[in-house]
CSV table of N, CA and C in Angstrom, one decimal:
chain,number,residue,atom,x,y,z
X,28,UNK,N,35.8,64.0,102.8
X,28,UNK,CA,36.5,65.0,102.3
X,28,UNK,C,37.5,65.7,103.5
X,29,UNK,N,38.5,66.1,102.3
X,29,UNK,CA,39.2,67.2,103.6
X,29,UNK,C,38.8,68.5,103.7
X,30,UNK,N,39.2,68.6,105.0
X,30,UNK,CA,38.3,69.9,105.6
X,30,UNK,C,39.1,71.0,104.7
X,31,UNK,N,39.1,72.7,104.5
X,31,UNK,CA,39.8,73.5,103.7
X,31,UNK,C,41.1,73.9,104.8
X,32,UNK,N,41.3,73.9,106.1
X,32,UNK,CA,42.3,74.3,107.1
X,32,UNK,C,43.2,72.9,106.8
X,33,UNK,N,43.3,72.1,106.0
X,33,UNK,CA,43.6,70.8,106.1
X,33,UNK,C,44.5,70.8,105.0
X,34,UNK,N,44.2,71.5,103.8
X,34,UNK,CA,45.2,71.6,102.6
X,34,UNK,C,45.7,73.0,102.5
X,35,UNK,N,45.6,74.0,103.7
X,35,UNK,CA,45.9,74.8,103.6
X,35,UNK,C,47.5,75.1,104.1
X,36,UNK,N,48.6,75.3,103.5
X,36,UNK,CA,50.0,75.0,103.7
X,36,UNK,C,50.6,76.7,104.4
X,37,UNK,N,50.8,76.3,105.5
X,37,UNK,CA,51.7,78.0,106.1
X,37,UNK,C,53.0,78.2,105.4
X,38,UNK,N,53.3,79.7,105.5
X,38,UNK,CA,54.3,80.1,104.5
X,38,UNK,C,55.2,79.1,105.0
X,39,UNK,N,55.8,79.2,105.9
X,39,UNK,CA,56.8,78.5,106.1
X,39,UNK,C,57.3,76.6,105.8
X,40,UNK,N,56.1,76.0,105.5
X,40,UNK,CA,56.2,74.9,105.1
X,40,UNK,C,56.2,75.1,103.3
X,41,UNK,N,55.6,76.4,102.7
X,41,UNK,CA,55.9,76.4,101.6
X,41,UNK,C,57.4,76.5,101.7
X,42,UNK,N,58.1,77.4,102.1
X,42,UNK,CA,59.6,77.5,101.5
X,42,UNK,C,60.2,76.7,102.1
X,43,UNK,N,59.5,75.9,103.2
X,43,UNK,CA,60.4,74.5,103.6
X,43,UNK,C,60.7,73.9,102.5
X,44,UNK,N,59.4,72.9,101.6
X,44,UNK,CA,59.2,72.5,100.7
X,44,UNK,C,59.8,72.9,99.3
X,45,UNK,N,59.9,73.8,99.0
X,45,UNK,CA,60.8,74.7,98.2
X,45,UNK,C,62.2,74.7,97.9
X,46,UNK,N,62.3,74.8,99.7
X,46,UNK,CA,63.9,74.7,99.5
X,46,UNK,C,64.3,73.3,99.9
X,47,UNK,N,63.7,72.1,99.7
X,47,UNK,CA,64.0,71.0,99.5
X,47,UNK,C,64.9,70.7,98.3
X,48,UNK,N,63.6,71.2,97.3
X,48,UNK,CA,63.7,71.3,95.5
X,48,UNK,C,64.4,72.1,94.9
X,49,UNK,N,64.8,73.1,95.6
X,49,UNK,CA,66.1,73.9,94.6
X,49,UNK,C,67.4,73.1,95.4
X,50,UNK,N,68.3,73.4,94.3
X,50,UNK,CA,69.1,73.1,93.9
X,50,UNK,C,70.4,73.7,94.5
X,51,UNK,N,71.8,73.2,95.4
X,51,UNK,CA,72.6,73.9,96.1
X,51,UNK,C,73.1,74.9,95.6
X,52,UNK,N,73.5,75.8,95.8
X,52,UNK,CA,74.4,76.8,95.0
X,52,UNK,C,75.7,76.2,95.0
X,53,UNK,N,76.4,76.4,93.5
X,53,UNK,CA,77.7,75.8,92.8
X,53,UNK,C,78.7,75.8,93.6
X,54,UNK,N,79.6,75.1,94.2
X,54,UNK,CA,80.2,75.2,94.8
X,54,UNK,C,81.8,76.1,94.2
X,55,UNK,N,82.1,76.9,95.9
X,55,UNK,CA,83.3,78.2,95.2
X,55,UNK,C,84.3,77.0,94.9
X,56,UNK,N,85.0,77.6,93.9
X,56,UNK,CA,86.8,77.1,93.5
X,56,UNK,C,87.6,77.2,94.3
X,57,UNK,N,88.0,76.3,95.0
X,57,UNK,CA,89.0,76.2,96.1
X,57,UNK,C,89.7,77.2,96.2
X,58,UNK,N,90.2,78.0,97.0
X,58,UNK,CA,91.2,79.4,96.8
X,58,UNK,C,92.7,78.8,96.6
X,59,UNK,N,93.1,79.6,95.8
X,59,UNK,CA,94.8,79.5,95.8
X,59,UNK,C,95.6,79.4,97.0
X,60,UNK,N,96.8,78.9,96.9
X,60,UNK,CA,97.4,78.8,98.0
X,60,UNK,C,97.6,80.0,98.7
X,61,UNK,N,98.0,81.2,97.4
X,61,UNK,CA,98.3,82.6,98.4
X,61,UNK,C,97.0,83.1,98.8
X,62,UNK,N,96.0,82.9,98.2
X,62,UNK,CA,94.9,83.4,99.0
X,62,UNK,C,94.1,83.0,100.3
X,63,UNK,N,94.7,81.5,100.5
X,63,UNK,CA,94.5,80.9,101.9
X,63,UNK,C,95.2,81.2,102.6
X,64,UNK,N,96.5,81.6,102.1
X,64,UNK,CA,97.3,82.0,103.4
X,64,UNK,C,97.2,83.5,103.4
X,65,UNK,N,96.8,84.4,103.2
X,65,UNK,CA,96.3,86.0,103.1
X,65,UNK,C,95.3,86.2,103.4
X,66,UNK,N,94.1,84.7,103.4
X,66,UNK,CA,93.3,85.0,104.5
X,66,UNK,C,93.2,84.7,106.2
X,67,UNK,N,94.4,83.5,106.1
X,67,UNK,CA,94.7,82.6,107.2
X,67,UNK,C,95.6,84.1,108.1
X,68,UNK,N,96.4,84.8,107.3
X,68,UNK,CA,97.2,85.8,107.9
X,68,UNK,C,96.2,87.2,108.3
X,69,UNK,N,95.8,87.3,107.4
X,69,UNK,CA,94.6,88.2,108.0
X,69,UNK,C,93.6,87.9,109.6
X,70,UNK,N,93.1,86.6,109.8
X,70,UNK,CA,92.5,86.5,110.5
X,70,UNK,C,93.5,86.5,111.7
X,71,UNK,N,94.7,85.9,111.7
X,71,UNK,CA,95.4,85.6,112.9
X,71,UNK,C,96.1,87.5,113.3
X,72,UNK,N,95.9,88.6,112.2
X,72,UNK,CA,96.3,90.0,112.6
X,72,UNK,C,94.9,89.9,113.6
X,73,UNK,N,94.0,89.4,113.3
X,73,UNK,CA,92.4,90.2,113.5
X,73,UNK,C,92.4,89.7,115.2
X,74,UNK,N,93.1,88.4,115.5
X,74,UNK,CA,92.6,87.8,116.7
X,74,UNK,C,94.2,88.7,117.4
X,75,UNK,N,94.9,88.2,116.8
X,75,UNK,CA,96.0,89.2,117.6
X,75,UNK,C,96.0,91.0,118.0
X,76,UNK,N,95.0,91.3,117.6
X,76,UNK,CA,94.7,92.9,118.2
X,76,UNK,C,93.3,92.2,119.2
X,77,UNK,N,92.4,91.7,118.8
X,77,UNK,CA,91.7,91.0,119.8
X,77,UNK,C,92.2,91.0,121.2
X,78,UNK,N,93.0,90.1,121.1
X,78,UNK,CA,93.7,89.8,122.8
X,78,UNK,C,94.6,90.8,123.5
X,79,UNK,N,94.9,92.3,122.9
X,79,UNK,CA,95.5,93.3,122.9
X,79,UNK,C,94.6,93.8,124.4
X,80,UNK,N,95.1,94.6,125.0
X,80,UNK,CA,94.5,95.0,126.6
X,80,UNK,C,94.7,96.8,126.5
X,81,UNK,N,93.7,97.3,126.1
X,81,UNK,CA,92.4,97.2,125.6
X,81,UNK,C,92.4,96.7,124.4
X,82,UNK,N,91.3,95.7,124.1
X,82,UNK,CA,91.2,95.0,122.5
X,82,UNK,C,91.3,96.0,121.6
X,83,UNK,N,91.4,95.9,120.3
X,83,UNK,CA,91.6,96.6,119.3
X,83,UNK,C,90.3,96.0,118.2
X,84,UNK,N,90.2,96.9,117.1
X,84,UNK,CA,89.4,96.5,115.8
X,84,UNK,C,90.1,97.0,114.9
X,85,UNK,N,90.0,96.5,113.7
X,85,UNK,CA,90.5,96.9,112.5
X,85,UNK,C,90.6,98.2,111.9
X,86,UNK,N,89.5,98.8,112.7
X,86,UNK,CA,89.5,100.2,112.4
X,86,UNK,C,90.7,101.4,113.2
X,87,UNK,N,91.0,100.4,114.7
X,87,UNK,CA,91.6,101.3,115.4
X,87,UNK,C,92.9,100.9,115.2
X,88,UNK,N,93.6,100.1,114.6
X,88,UNK,CA,95.1,99.8,114.1
X,88,UNK,C,95.8,100.9,113.7
X,89,UNK,N,97.1,101.0,114.3
X,89,UNK,CA,98.4,101.4,113.4
X,89,UNK,C,99.0,100.7,112.9
X,90,UNK,N,100.4,101.6,112.6
X,90,UNK,CA,101.6,101.0,111.9
X,90,UNK,C,102.7,100.6,113.2
X,91,UNK,N,102.1,101.3,114.4
X,91,UNK,CA,102.9,100.9,115.5
X,91,UNK,C,102.4,99.7,115.7
X,92,UNK,N,100.7,98.9,115.7
X,92,UNK,CA,100.8,97.7,116.0
X,92,UNK,C,100.7,96.8,115.0
X,93,UNK,N,101.1,96.9,113.9
X,93,UNK,CA,101.7,96.2,112.9
X,93,UNK,C,103.3,95.8,113.6
X,94,UNK,N,104.0,96.6,113.8
X,94,UNK,CA,105.6,96.4,114.3
X,94,UNK,C,105.4,96.0,115.6
X,95,UNK,N,104.8,95.9,116.5
X,95,UNK,CA,104.5,95.2,118.0
X,95,UNK,C,103.7,93.3,117.3
X,96,UNK,N,103.4,93.6,116.3
X,96,UNK,CA,102.7,92.2,115.8
X,96,UNK,C,104.0,91.5,115.1
X,97,UNK,N,105.1,92.0,114.5
X,97,UNK,CA,105.9,91.7,113.8
X,97,UNK,C,107.1,91.2,114.6
X,98,UNK,N,107.1,91.5,115.9
X,98,UNK,CA,108.2,91.3,117.0
X,98,UNK,C,107.3,90.4,117.8
X,99,UNK,N,106.3,90.1,117.7
X,99,UNK,CA,105.6,88.8,119.0
X,99,UNK,C,105.7,87.7,117.8
X,100,UNK,N,106.0,88.0,116.4
X,100,UNK,CA,105.9,86.4,115.8
X,100,UNK,C,107.6,85.9,115.8
X,101,UNK,N,108.2,86.9,116.5
X,101,UNK,CA,109.5,86.2,116.6
X,101,UNK,C,109.8,85.0,117.3
X,102,UNK,N,108.6,85.0,118.5
X,102,UNK,CA,109.0,83.8,119.1
X,102,UNK,C,108.6,82.8,118.6
X,103,UNK,N,108.0,82.4,117.7
X,103,UNK,CA,107.7,81.3,116.5
X,103,UNK,C,108.7,81.2,115.2
X,104,UNK,N,109.8,81.5,115.2
X,104,UNK,CA,110.3,82.2,114.6
X,104,UNK,C,111.2,80.9,114.4
X,105,UNK,N,112.2,80.1,113.5
X,105,UNK,CA,112.9,79.4,112.9
X,105,UNK,C,114.1,79.0,112.7
X,106,UNK,N,114.4,80.5,112.4
X,106,UNK,CA,115.5,80.7,111.7
X,106,UNK,C,116.9,81.4,113.0
X,107,UNK,N,117.8,80.8,112.9
X,107,UNK,CA,118.7,81.4,114.2
X,107,UNK,C,119.1,82.6,113.4
X,108,UNK,N,119.2,83.3,114.3
X,108,UNK,CA,120.0,84.8,113.9
X,108,UNK,C,121.0,84.9,115.1
X,109,UNK,N,122.3,84.7,115.0
X,109,UNK,CA,123.7,84.9,115.6
X,109,UNK,C,123.8,86.5,116.1
X,110,UNK,N,123.8,86.3,117.7
X,110,UNK,CA,124.1,87.7,118.0
X,110,UNK,C,125.5,88.1,118.0
X,111,UNK,N,125.3,89.6,118.4
X,111,UNK,CA,127.0,89.8,117.8
X,111,UNK,C,128.2,89.1,118.7
X,112,UNK,N,128.1,89.1,119.9
X,112,UNK,CA,128.6,88.2,120.6
X,112,UNK,C,128.8,86.8,120.6
X,113,UNK,N,128.2,86.4,119.8
X,113,UNK,CA,128.5,84.6,119.5
X,113,UNK,C,129.8,84.3,118.6
X,114,UNK,N,130.1,83.3,119.2
X,114,UNK,CA,131.6,82.5,118.1
X,114,UNK,C,131.1,82.5,117.0
X,115,UNK,N,130.0,81.7,116.4
X,115,UNK,CA,129.6,81.8,115.3
X,115,UNK,C,128.8,82.9,114.5
X,116,UNK,N,129.0,84.6,115.3
X,116,UNK,CA,128.5,85.7,114.6
X,116,UNK,C,129.0,85.9,113.0
X,117,UNK,N,128.7,85.9,111.8
X,117,UNK,CA,129.2,86.1,110.8
X,117,UNK,C,129.4,85.0,110.0
X,118,UNK,N,129.0,83.6,110.4
X,118,UNK,CA,129.9,82.6,109.9
X,118,UNK,C,128.6,81.9,109.0
X,119,UNK,N,128.6,81.6,107.7
X,119,UNK,CA,127.5,81.3,107.1
X,119,UNK,C,126.6,79.9,107.4
X,120,UNK,N,127.9,78.9,107.8
X,120,UNK,CA,127.5,77.6,108.0
X,120,UNK,C,128.3,77.4,109.4
X,121,UNK,N,127.6,77.8,110.6
X,121,UNK,CA,128.6,77.4,111.9
X,121,UNK,C,128.7,76.2,112.2
X,122,UNK,N,129.6,75.5,112.6
X,122,UNK,CA,130.2,74.0,112.7
X,122,UNK,C,129.0,73.5,114.2
X,123,UNK,N,128.4,74.3,114.9
X,123,UNK,CA,128.1,73.8,115.8
X,123,UNK,C,126.8,74.4,116.2
X,124,UNK,N,126.1,74.2,117.5
X,124,UNK,CA,125.0,74.4,118.3
X,124,UNK,C,125.2,75.6,118.9
X,125,UNK,N,124.5,76.9,119.4
X,125,UNK,CA,124.8,77.6,120.2
X,125,UNK,C,123.6,78.7,120.9
X,126,UNK,N,123.4,79.2,121.9
X,126,UNK,CA,122.0,79.3,122.6
X,126,UNK,C,121.4,81.1,121.7
X,127,UNK,N,121.8,81.4,120.6
X,127,UNK,CA,121.2,82.5,120.0
X,127,UNK,C,119.8,81.9,119.6
X,128,UNK,N,119.1,83.2,119.8
X,128,UNK,CA,117.7,83.1,119.7
X,128,UNK,C,116.9,82.3,118.0
X,129,UNK,N,115.6,82.1,117.9
X,129,UNK,CA,114.9,81.5,116.7
X,129,UNK,C,114.7,83.1,116.3
X,130,UNK,N,114.4,83.2,115.3
X,130,UNK,CA,113.4,84.7,114.9
X,130,UNK,C,113.2,84.4,113.7
X,131,UNK,N,111.7,85.1,113.0
X,131,UNK,CA,111.5,85.5,111.8
X,131,UNK,C,112.2,85.1,111.0
X,132,UNK,N,112.7,84.4,109.9
X,132,UNK,CA,113.1,85.0,108.5
X,132,UNK,C,112.4,86.2,108.1
X,133,UNK,N,113.2,86.9,107.5
X,133,UNK,CA,113.3,88.2,106.9
X,133,UNK,C,112.4,88.1,105.5
X,134,UNK,N,112.4,87.2,104.7
X,134,UNK,CA,111.9,86.7,103.7
X,134,UNK,C,110.1,86.4,104.2
X,135,UNK,N,110.1,85.7,104.8
X,135,UNK,CA,108.8,85.7,105.7
X,135,UNK,C,108.2,87.0,106.6
X,136,UNK,N,108.5,87.7,107.2
X,136,UNK,CA,108.1,88.8,107.1
X,136,UNK,C,107.9,89.9,106.1
X,137,UNK,N,108.5,89.7,105.1
X,137,UNK,CA,108.5,90.5,103.9
X,137,UNK,C,107.4,90.3,103.2
X,138,UNK,N,106.9,88.5,103.0
X,138,UNK,CA,105.8,88.0,102.5
X,138,UNK,C,104.7,88.3,103.0
X,139,UNK,N,104.9,88.3,105.0
X,139,UNK,CA,103.5,88.4,105.4
X,139,UNK,C,103.0,90.1,105.4
X,140,UNK,N,103.9,90.9,105.4
X,140,UNK,CA,103.7,92.3,105.2
X,140,UNK,C,103.0,92.4,103.8
X,141,UNK,N,103.5,92.0,102.7
X,141,UNK,CA,102.7,91.9,101.5
X,141,UNK,C,101.2,91.5,101.4
X,142,UNK,N,101.0,90.4,102.0
X,142,UNK,CA,99.7,89.6,102.1
X,142,UNK,C,98.7,90.6,103.2
X,143,UNK,N,99.4,91.3,104.0
X,143,UNK,CA,98.5,91.5,104.9
X,143,UNK,C,98.3,92.8,104.2
X,144,UNK,N,99.5,93.6,103.7
X,144,UNK,CA,99.1,94.7,102.7
X,144,UNK,C,97.5,94.7,102.0
X,145,UNK,N,97.9,93.5,101.1
X,145,UNK,CA,96.8,93.5,100.0
X,145,UNK,C,95.1,93.1,100.8
X,146,UNK,N,95.0,92.3,101.7
X,146,UNK,CA,93.9,92.2,102.6
X,146,UNK,C,93.7,93.3,103.3
X,147,UNK,N,93.9,94.4,103.4
X,147,UNK,CA,94.0,95.2,104.2
X,147,UNK,C,93.3,96.3,103.3
X,148,UNK,N,93.8,96.4,102.0
X,148,UNK,CA,92.8,96.9,100.8
X,148,UNK,C,91.7,96.2,100.3
X,149,UNK,N,91.6,94.8,100.3
X,149,UNK,CA,90.4,93.8,99.8
X,149,UNK,C,89.1,94.1,101.2
X,150,UNK,N,89.9,94.4,102.2
X,150,UNK,CA,88.8,95.2,103.3
X,150,UNK,C,88.0,96.5,103.7
X,151,UNK,N,88.7,96.8,102.2
X,151,UNK,CA,88.3,98.2,102.2
X,151,UNK,C,88.8,99.1,103.1
X,152,UNK,N,89.8,98.9,103.1
X,152,UNK,CA,90.8,100.0,103.5
X,152,UNK,C,91.6,100.5,102.5
X,153,UNK,N,92.1,101.9,102.9
X,153,UNK,CA,92.7,102.9,101.4
X,153,UNK,C,93.9,102.5,101.2
X,154,UNK,N,94.4,102.4,100.1
X,154,UNK,CA,95.8,102.4,100.1
X,154,UNK,C,96.7,103.5,100.6
X,155,UNK,N,95.6,104.9,100.2
X,155,UNK,CA,97.0,106.0,100.8
X,155,UNK,C,97.0,105.7,102.7
X,156,UNK,N,96.1,105.0,103.2
X,156,UNK,CA,96.3,105.0,104.7
X,156,UNK,C,96.6,103.5,104.7
X,157,UNK,N,96.9,103.0,104.3
X,157,UNK,CA,97.2,101.5,104.7
X,157,UNK,C,98.3,101.1,105.8
X,158,UNK,N,98.5,100.8,106.7
X,158,UNK,CA,99.4,100.4,107.5
X,158,UNK,C,100.5,99.7,107.6
X,159,UNK,N,100.4,99.2,107.0
X,159,UNK,CA,101.4,98.0,106.2
X,159,UNK,C,102.0,98.4,105.1
X,160,UNK,N,101.5,99.4,104.5
X,160,UNK,CA,102.6,100.3,103.6
X,160,UNK,C,103.8,101.5,104.3
X,161,UNK,N,103.1,101.5,105.4
X,161,UNK,CA,103.6,102.3,105.9
X,161,UNK,C,105.4,102.6,105.9
X,162,UNK,N,106.4,103.8,106.3
X,162,UNK,CA,107.5,103.5,106.2
X,162,UNK,C,108.1,103.0,107.3
X,163,UNK,N,107.9,103.1,108.0
X,163,UNK,CA,108.5,102.4,109.5
X,163,UNK,C,108.5,101.2,108.9
X,164,UNK,N,107.6,100.6,108.8
X,164,UNK,CA,107.6,99.0,108.5
X,164,UNK,C,108.9,98.5,107.4
X,165,UNK,N,108.9,99.3,106.2
X,165,UNK,CA,109.8,99.2,105.4
X,165,UNK,C,111.4,99.2,106.0
X,166,UNK,N,111.4,100.3,106.9
X,166,UNK,CA,112.5,100.6,107.7
X,166,UNK,C,112.8,99.3,108.4
X,167,UNK,N,111.3,98.8,109.1
X,167,UNK,CA,111.8,97.4,110.1
X,167,UNK,C,112.9,96.2,109.6
X,168,UNK,N,111.9,96.2,108.3
X,168,UNK,CA,112.2,95.0,107.5
X,168,UNK,C,113.6,95.0,106.8
X,169,UNK,N,114.0,96.6,106.3
X,169,UNK,CA,115.6,96.4,106.4
X,169,UNK,C,116.4,96.3,107.1
X,170,UNK,N,116.1,96.8,108.5
X,170,UNK,CA,117.0,96.3,109.5
X,170,UNK,C,117.1,95.2,110.0
X,171,UNK,N,115.6,94.3,110.1
X,171,UNK,CA,115.8,93.1,110.1
X,171,UNK,C,116.5,92.0,108.9
X,172,UNK,N,116.6,92.7,108.0
X,172,UNK,CA,117.4,91.7,106.5
X,172,UNK,C,118.6,92.1,107.2
X,173,UNK,N,119.0,93.5,106.9
X,173,UNK,CA,120.5,94.0,107.2
X,173,UNK,C,121.2,92.4,108.7
X,174,UNK,N,120.5,92.9,109.8
X,174,UNK,CA,121.1,91.9,110.8
X,174,UNK,C,121.3,90.6,110.7
X,175,UNK,N,120.2,90.1,110.0
X,175,UNK,CA,120.1,88.6,109.6
X,175,UNK,C,121.3,88.5,108.7
X,176,UNK,N,121.4,89.2,107.8
X,176,UNK,CA,122.4,88.9,107.1
X,176,UNK,C,123.9,89.1,107.6
X,177,UNK,N,123.9,90.3,108.4
X,177,UNK,CA,125.3,90.1,109.2
X,177,UNK,C,125.7,89.2,109.9
X,178,UNK,N,124.5,88.7,110.7
X,178,UNK,CA,124.8,87.7,111.8
X,178,UNK,C,125.2,86.1,110.8
X,179,UNK,N,124.6,86.0,109.5
X,179,UNK,CA,125.4,84.7,108.6
X,179,UNK,C,126.4,85.2,107.9
X,180,UNK,N,126.8,86.6,108.2
X,180,UNK,CA,128.1,86.9,107.0
X,180,UNK,C,127.8,86.8,105.5
X,181,UNK,N,126.9,86.8,105.0
X,181,UNK,CA,126.2,87.3,103.6
X,181,UNK,C,125.6,89.1,103.6
X,182,UNK,N,126.6,89.4,103.0
X,182,UNK,CA,126.0,90.8,102.3
X,182,UNK,C,124.9,90.8,101.4
X,183,UNK,N,123.9,91.5,101.7
X,183,UNK,CA,123.2,92.0,100.7
X,183,UNK,C,123.3,93.1,100.0
X,184,UNK,N,124.0,93.0,98.8
X,184,UNK,CA,123.7,94.3,97.8
X,184,UNK,C,122.7,95.0,97.1
X,185,UNK,N,122.8,96.1,97.3
X,185,UNK,CA,121.8,96.9,96.7
X,185,UNK,C,121.9,96.6,95.5
X,186,UNK,N,120.9,96.5,95.0
X,186,UNK,CA,120.9,96.5,93.6
X,186,UNK,C,121.1,98.1,92.6
X,187,UNK,N,121.5,98.1,91.4
X,187,UNK,CA,122.0,99.2,90.8
X,187,UNK,C,120.7,99.3,89.9
X,188,UNK,N,120.3,100.6,89.8
X,188,UNK,CA,119.4,100.3,88.4
X,188,UNK,C,120.0,100.5,87.2
X,189,UNK,N,120.0,100.2,86.4
X,189,UNK,CA,120.1,100.1,85.4
X,189,UNK,C,120.0,101.4,84.5
X,190,UNK,N,120.7,102.2,83.7
X,190,UNK,CA,120.3,103.0,82.9
X,190,UNK,C,120.2,102.6,81.3
X,191,UNK,N,119.1,103.1,80.9
X,191,UNK,CA,118.7,102.6,79.8
X,191,UNK,C,118.9,103.8,78.6
X,192,UNK,N,119.9,103.0,77.9
X,192,UNK,CA,120.4,104.2,76.4
X,192,UNK,C,119.1,103.6,75.7
X,193,UNK,N,118.3,104.8,75.2
X,193,UNK,CA,117.4,105.3,74.2
X,193,UNK,C,118.2,105.4,72.8
X,194,UNK,N,118.2,104.4,71.8
X,194,UNK,CA,119.1,105.0,70.4
X,194,UNK,C,118.4,106.1,69.9
X,195,UNK,N,117.3,106.1,70.0
X,195,UNK,CA,116.7,107.8,69.7
X,195,UNK,C,117.3,109.0,70.3
X,196,UNK,N,117.7,109.0,71.6
X,196,UNK,CA,118.0,109.6,72.2
X,196,UNK,C,119.5,110.0,71.8
X,197,UNK,N,120.4,108.9,72.0
X,197,UNK,CA,121.8,108.7,71.6
X,197,UNK,C,122.2,109.5,69.6
X,198,UNK,N,121.0,109.7,68.9
X,198,UNK,CA,121.3,110.0,67.9
X,198,UNK,C,121.9,111.3,67.6
X,199,UNK,N,123.1,111.7,67.1
X,199,UNK,CA,123.5,113.0,67.2
X,199,UNK,C,122.4,113.7,66.3
X,200,UNK,N,121.8,114.9,66.6
X,200,UNK,CA,120.9,116.0,66.2
X,200,UNK,C,122.2,116.6,64.4
X,201,UNK,N,121.5,116.5,63.2
X,201,UNK,CA,122.5,117.8,62.7
X,201,UNK,C,122.3,119.1,63.2
X,202,UNK,N,123.7,119.7,63.2
X,202,UNK,CA,123.4,121.1,62.9
X,202,UNK,C,123.0,122.0,62.1
X,203,UNK,N,122.6,123.3,62.5
X,203,UNK,CA,121.9,123.7,61.3
X,203,UNK,C,122.2,124.9,61.1
X,204,UNK,N,123.6,125.4,60.1
X,204,UNK,CA,124.0,126.5,59.9
X,204,UNK,C,123.1,127.6,59.3
């Protein structure tokens, strides 16, 4: 005959046996390429802040830290940006190699800022105080775009806004006499 103490199961053993019979949660659908990149970018920026002296948290950084991060990323760039003294400056297809630095391409930085701006808000940041949307970031990106365009001899022309002619507005109103 079994003793009463042998048939009593502990709370932990009941939970353990119950968890063996539960179905695992359904797998999450894989993240899109954009969402994966956004998560990677956010983690990279967070790691950059932790490596600062003194280390910074997400709640402590500002637009100046974002600008420093963008400049830091230039060392990993793959885009040749000719300096004004280079004989290939202003040539779209230079015929030979030179010692000009490799930098991050403007388009890559612009896309990165877009993803980080979205990630900041997803992590509880306010759109009004988003350091990635600060005017100094836009000015920096505009300067990078201009410098890279000049170095390649390609002028970026600002798109003019088209005026919309509304047919209703163009109707002549009859004069009342």
